[in-house]
XYZ file of C-alpha atoms in Angstrom:
345
model
C -6.382 -36.547 -47.881
C -5.769 -33.707 -46.090
C -4.917 -33.758 -42.199
C -6.632 -32.823 -38.927
C -5.853 -28.928 -38.967
C -6.729 -27.476 -35.526
C -6.523 -24.068 -33.962
C -2.590 -24.505 -32.407
C -1.560 -26.231 -35.269
C -2.879 -23.073 -37.444
C -1.193 -20.359 -35.118
C 2.014 -22.009 -35.026
C 2.795 -22.590 -39.313
C 1.423 -18.905 -39.125
C 3.754 -17.763 -36.520
C 0.767 -16.020 -34.665
C -0.703 -16.588 -31.324
C -3.725 -19.177 -30.808
C -5.802 -15.865 -29.668
C -5.006 -14.302 -33.461
C -6.453 -17.203 -35.082
C -9.519 -17.584 -32.864
C -10.201 -13.853 -33.320
C -9.657 -13.848 -37.447
C -11.343 -16.704 -37.321
C -14.272 -14.879 -35.846
C -13.169 -11.239 -38.306
C -12.420 -9.844 -34.938
C -11.248 -5.914 -35.707
C -8.865 -6.424 -33.744
C -6.323 -8.197 -36.007
C -5.473 -6.937 -38.900
C -7.150 -7.412 -42.362
C -4.264 -9.028 -44.376
C -3.890 -11.233 -40.943
C -6.813 -12.146 -41.230
C -7.451 -12.690 -44.791
C -4.498 -14.994 -44.009
C -5.521 -17.512 -41.104
C -9.034 -17.174 -43.315
C -6.755 -18.442 -46.679
C -4.641 -21.364 -44.458
C -8.064 -22.251 -42.126
C -10.339 -22.645 -45.245
C -7.676 -24.643 -47.494
C -7.878 -27.313 -44.549
C -10.678 -27.565 -44.174
C -10.924 -26.865 -40.356
C -14.130 -26.586 -38.374
C -13.979 -24.586 -35.054
C -13.394 -28.520 -32.518
C -16.592 -26.996 -30.228
C -19.377 -27.315 -32.862
C -20.557 -30.063 -30.593
C -21.163 -27.560 -28.297
C -24.191 -26.362 -30.279
C -25.894 -30.055 -29.663
C -27.230 -29.686 -25.579
C -29.498 -32.778 -26.580
C -26.202 -34.449 -26.053
C -25.578 -35.048 -22.585
C -22.019 -37.170 -21.861
C -22.954 -36.341 -17.893
C -18.829 -34.880 -17.847
C -18.140 -32.057 -16.008
C -14.175 -30.483 -17.117
C -11.828 -29.343 -14.387
C -8.929 -26.913 -15.136
C -6.580 -26.543 -12.704
C -2.842 -23.986 -13.022
C -1.505 -27.378 -11.294
C -1.482 -30.011 -8.924
C 1.404 -28.991 -6.590
C -0.736 -27.392 -4.448
C -2.512 -29.408 -1.648
C -5.203 -26.313 -2.258
C -5.695 -28.045 -5.800
C -6.190 -31.292 -4.891
C -8.345 -31.131 -1.948
C -10.865 -28.505 -4.026
C -11.010 -31.526 -6.894
C -11.989 -33.469 -4.306
C -14.769 -31.468 -2.911
C -15.770 -31.587 -6.866
C -15.576 -35.570 -7.437
C -17.730 -35.980 -4.189
C -20.442 -34.132 -5.472
C -19.861 -34.991 -9.031
C -20.177 -38.426 -7.865
C -23.689 -37.980 -6.131
C -25.614 -36.700 -9.102
C -23.672 -39.278 -11.262
C -21.531 -37.210 -13.107
C -18.236 -37.653 -14.188
C -15.276 -35.568 -13.652
C -11.786 -34.763 -15.444
C -9.029 -33.024 -15.070
C -6.705 -31.082 -17.335
C -3.643 -29.133 -15.817
C -2.638 -25.646 -18.000
C 1.014 -25.565 -15.773
C -0.061 -21.804 -15.228
C 0.500 -21.369 -19.840
C -2.429 -19.464 -21.447
C -1.723 -21.513 -24.575
C -2.474 -25.087 -22.271
C -5.322 -23.338 -20.514
C -6.669 -22.478 -24.329
C -5.951 -25.521 -25.809
C -6.897 -28.219 -22.660
C -10.889 -26.272 -23.083
C -10.456 -26.417 -26.668
C -9.603 -30.783 -26.170
C -12.847 -30.877 -23.625
C -15.562 -29.361 -25.186
C -14.265 -31.048 -28.797
C -15.036 -34.418 -26.359
C -18.682 -32.961 -25.277
C -17.853 -32.066 -21.578
C -21.071 -30.580 -20.135
C -19.707 -27.707 -18.098
C -16.115 -26.387 -16.890
C -15.293 -25.596 -13.760
C -11.441 -23.320 -13.832
C -8.751 -21.844 -11.867
C -7.586 -19.398 -14.137
C -3.460 -20.026 -15.102
C -0.569 -17.015 -14.196
C -0.271 -16.601 -18.401
C -3.842 -16.049 -18.588
C -4.391 -13.096 -15.512
C -1.706 -11.336 -17.425
C -2.674 -11.629 -20.715
C -5.529 -10.983 -19.656
C -7.161 -12.710 -22.687
C -10.109 -15.088 -21.917
C -11.496 -15.550 -25.788
C -11.176 -19.496 -25.633
C -14.242 -19.274 -22.061
C -16.119 -16.192 -24.242
C -16.655 -19.293 -26.923
C -17.442 -21.706 -25.247
C -19.780 -19.864 -22.437
C -21.541 -18.338 -25.779
C -22.229 -22.315 -27.517
C -24.252 -22.696 -24.372
C -21.781 -24.541 -22.569
C -21.479 -23.181 -18.650
C -18.666 -22.402 -16.561
C -17.815 -21.673 -13.465
C -14.375 -19.682 -12.036
C -13.140 -20.706 -8.643
C -10.401 -19.093 -6.748
C -8.594 -17.518 -9.922
C -10.827 -15.209 -11.182
C -11.520 -12.028 -13.173
C -14.034 -9.999 -12.991
C -14.242 -8.927 -17.246
C -16.021 -12.850 -17.551
C -19.300 -13.075 -16.419
C -20.222 -15.929 -15.143
C -20.445 -17.931 -12.090
C -17.297 -18.605 -9.320
C -16.283 -19.112 -6.764
C -13.833 -17.371 -4.694
C -12.491 -17.552 -1.421
C -12.428 -13.643 0.645
C -8.726 -12.784 -0.164
C -8.707 -10.259 1.849
C -10.478 -10.630 5.505
C -8.217 -14.107 5.251
C -4.860 -12.150 5.215
C -6.205 -9.621 7.391
C -7.146 -12.018 9.992
C -3.736 -13.173 9.528
C -1.759 -11.058 9.719
C -3.974 -9.620 12.532
C -3.031 -12.698 14.639
C 0.778 -12.286 14.783
C 0.072 -9.212 15.792
C -1.736 -9.583 18.634
C 1.471 -12.144 19.551
C 3.460 -8.335 19.567
C 5.274 -8.567 16.332
C 4.873 -5.497 14.760
C 7.705 -5.761 11.480
C 6.197 -8.330 9.981
C 7.964 -9.196 6.106
C 4.745 -10.536 3.444
C 6.133 -13.072 0.777
C 3.759 -12.893 -1.835
C 2.505 -12.651 -5.862
C 2.884 -10.048 -8.703
C -0.479 -7.935 -8.556
C -1.742 -9.583 -11.948
C -2.481 -12.367 -9.763
C -6.271 -11.561 -7.974
C -5.268 -13.925 -4.634
C -2.109 -12.093 -4.153
C -3.301 -9.068 -5.057
C -6.361 -9.213 -2.583
C -4.344 -10.890 0.217
C -1.489 -7.579 -0.001
C -4.442 -5.950 0.519
C -5.552 -7.827 3.201
C -1.918 -7.444 5.247
C -1.555 -3.726 4.638
C -4.938 -3.051 5.702
C -4.313 -4.986 9.233
C -0.868 -2.946 9.180
C -2.479 0.136 9.080
C -5.850 -0.657 11.019
C -2.686 -1.714 13.769
C -1.427 2.416 13.673
C 1.998 0.095 12.421
C 3.682 1.735 10.266
C 3.898 0.031 6.566
C 7.585 -0.499 5.228
C 6.992 -1.479 1.657
C 10.524 -2.907 1.596
C 8.801 -6.012 3.479
C 6.179 -6.882 0.875
C 8.008 -9.290 -1.492
C 6.168 -9.804 -4.750
C 7.925 -13.639 -6.588
C 8.308 -12.830 -9.821
C 6.912 -16.136 -9.968
C 5.351 -16.697 -13.850
C 6.167 -20.153 -14.876
C 5.334 -22.216 -11.270
C 6.673 -21.683 -7.614
C 8.712 -24.186 -7.822
C 11.472 -21.905 -10.311
C 11.154 -19.165 -8.156
C 12.139 -21.266 -5.016
C 15.894 -20.427 -4.788
C 15.593 -16.601 -6.025
C 13.276 -16.036 -3.134
C 15.276 -17.602 -0.618
C 17.848 -15.388 -1.726
C 15.587 -12.300 -1.859
C 13.988 -12.986 1.966
C 18.315 -13.362 2.952
C 19.474 -10.345 2.281
C 15.782 -8.585 3.949
C 16.265 -10.581 6.802
C 20.242 -8.613 6.984
C 18.774 -5.650 6.259
C 15.825 -5.185 8.353
C 17.450 -7.520 11.461
C 14.189 -6.010 13.305
C 11.512 -8.645 11.520
C 10.378 -10.464 13.712
C 6.912 -12.265 11.631
C 6.628 -13.542 8.322
C 3.396 -13.633 5.828
C 3.231 -15.915 2.863
C 0.184 -15.994 0.871
C 1.176 -19.569 -0.177
C 2.719 -22.654 1.576
C 5.371 -22.952 -0.949
C 6.586 -19.552 0.066
C 6.173 -20.721 3.624
C 8.357 -23.663 3.227
C 11.057 -21.545 1.839
C 10.887 -19.073 4.503
C 11.448 -22.174 6.841
C 14.311 -22.792 4.800
C 16.237 -19.961 5.118
C 15.327 -18.965 9.257
C 16.675 -22.550 9.883
C 19.700 -22.592 7.950
C 20.458 -18.874 9.624
C 20.069 -20.607 13.750
C 16.618 -17.650 13.884
C 14.246 -20.029 15.874
C 10.732 -19.894 15.119
C 8.527 -19.075 16.687
C 11.325 -17.330 19.151
C 13.117 -15.273 16.659
C 10.954 -14.725 14.133
C 6.637 -16.038 13.685
C 5.494 -17.768 10.504
C 1.833 -17.906 9.290
C 0.809 -19.219 6.030
C -2.386 -19.335 3.189
C -2.957 -22.917 2.567
C -3.790 -25.456 5.297
C -2.017 -28.528 3.734
C 0.308 -31.126 4.329
C 3.428 -28.724 4.014
C 2.037 -26.654 7.107
C 1.045 -29.830 8.967
C 3.838 -31.967 9.303
C 6.822 -29.336 8.512
C 8.301 -28.268 12.061
C 7.483 -26.094 13.563
C 3.319 -27.169 12.180
C 3.048 -23.743 10.901
C -0.432 -21.440 11.800
C -2.530 -20.735 8.587
C -4.964 -19.547 7.203
C -7.984 -22.233 6.009
C -8.950 -22.034 2.457
C -11.610 -24.844 2.798
C -10.573 -26.509 -0.119
C -12.806 -28.862 -0.613
C -16.127 -26.877 0.586
C -15.057 -25.223 -2.686
C -14.811 -28.036 -5.170
C -18.602 -29.159 -3.952
C -19.624 -25.342 -3.722
C -18.320 -25.082 -7.553
C -19.559 -28.505 -8.102
C -23.276 -27.646 -7.281
C -23.319 -24.079 -9.441
C -22.964 -26.203 -12.395
C -24.809 -28.765 -11.621
C -27.930 -27.314 -11.308
C -26.985 -24.712 -14.003
C -26.826 -27.864 -16.176
C -29.949 -28.946 -14.630
C -31.857 -25.612 -15.293
C -34.280 -25.101 -17.799
C -33.818 -21.140 -17.116
C -30.966 -20.310 -19.727
C -30.781 -16.686 -18.122
C -30.632 -17.023 -14.283
C -28.575 -14.503 -13.015
C -25.518 -15.580 -12.978
C -23.514 -16.315 -8.732
C -20.296 -15.464 -7.061
C -20.312 -17.439 -3.713
C -17.886 -16.336 -0.883
C -15.985 -19.194 1.160
C -14.587 -17.047 4.556
C -11.421 -18.165 5.596
C -10.313 -19.279 9.050
C -7.434 -18.718 11.160
C -5.555 -22.810 12.498
C -2.788 -21.834 15.148
C -0.248 -24.306 15.206
C 3.960 -23.954 16.905
C 5.043 -20.967 14.018
C 2.973 -18.945 15.815
């Protein structure tokens, strides 16, 4: 008896990507003819069947929602899941959570595996790998089978589905204006690479606040962290960059970080350099989590109301699953941020 074959196994055996296998089996012209023939022949020999074939059985509802998040170390994602759980429980749904670990391949495998288990719908925050590759074939495939998807936080305009997003640009604008109102004029930004949507939007908010306050924008005061895998792995390099920038620009009087992890790295550097917070340098970050609340000093933050994001995403998904209108227009819910002032500013 031949072994059960999966997209991942085919990709490994033929030394191609999962995306290539998926597109070849759909006879996509993006894949060369010879490669398509080779993949199709291999799949046929092993009697491959798409794992999510069961998605077409719409009458077999399991009352289970699949949630895929990039990583679990962020308090933000834990709170989102808490919000999803509350709404799901109220409506008789179970929740299954999977981690992509910022990997596009892992995200694809998770979605394929959960779809095979007859998950009714997905709530998903895109991995850094998926955002960088701009490969959304797995999401398109699930949705083409009639399974709804709700994206939250990290999204793409190229995916036509329901979304719940934070007003990241406005939140950053508020945070930087808060620092400026305290008399800070030389503000260091710790942000992500631009392919990560939330980081790009928060950078835009920072730049707008600088311009609107008639301050001079210094691009040397924007550190974009190379952070393809996970935040923790990038911290030593980030700390080194912060040290060098503070040495080169001693006039820096504030730091704005786009997440708590970057803020913790900054706080560590400042402590080692005996720079008092907020007397010498003020510090503000996104994510009103445990690091912010229990660090010393406590950190002023931009609260994204993460539990509310989870509740909104779950309600949108369950409403769509309960509706008979398969052509209902997709919606995008925007959650507005608030600045929570603490000791660091």
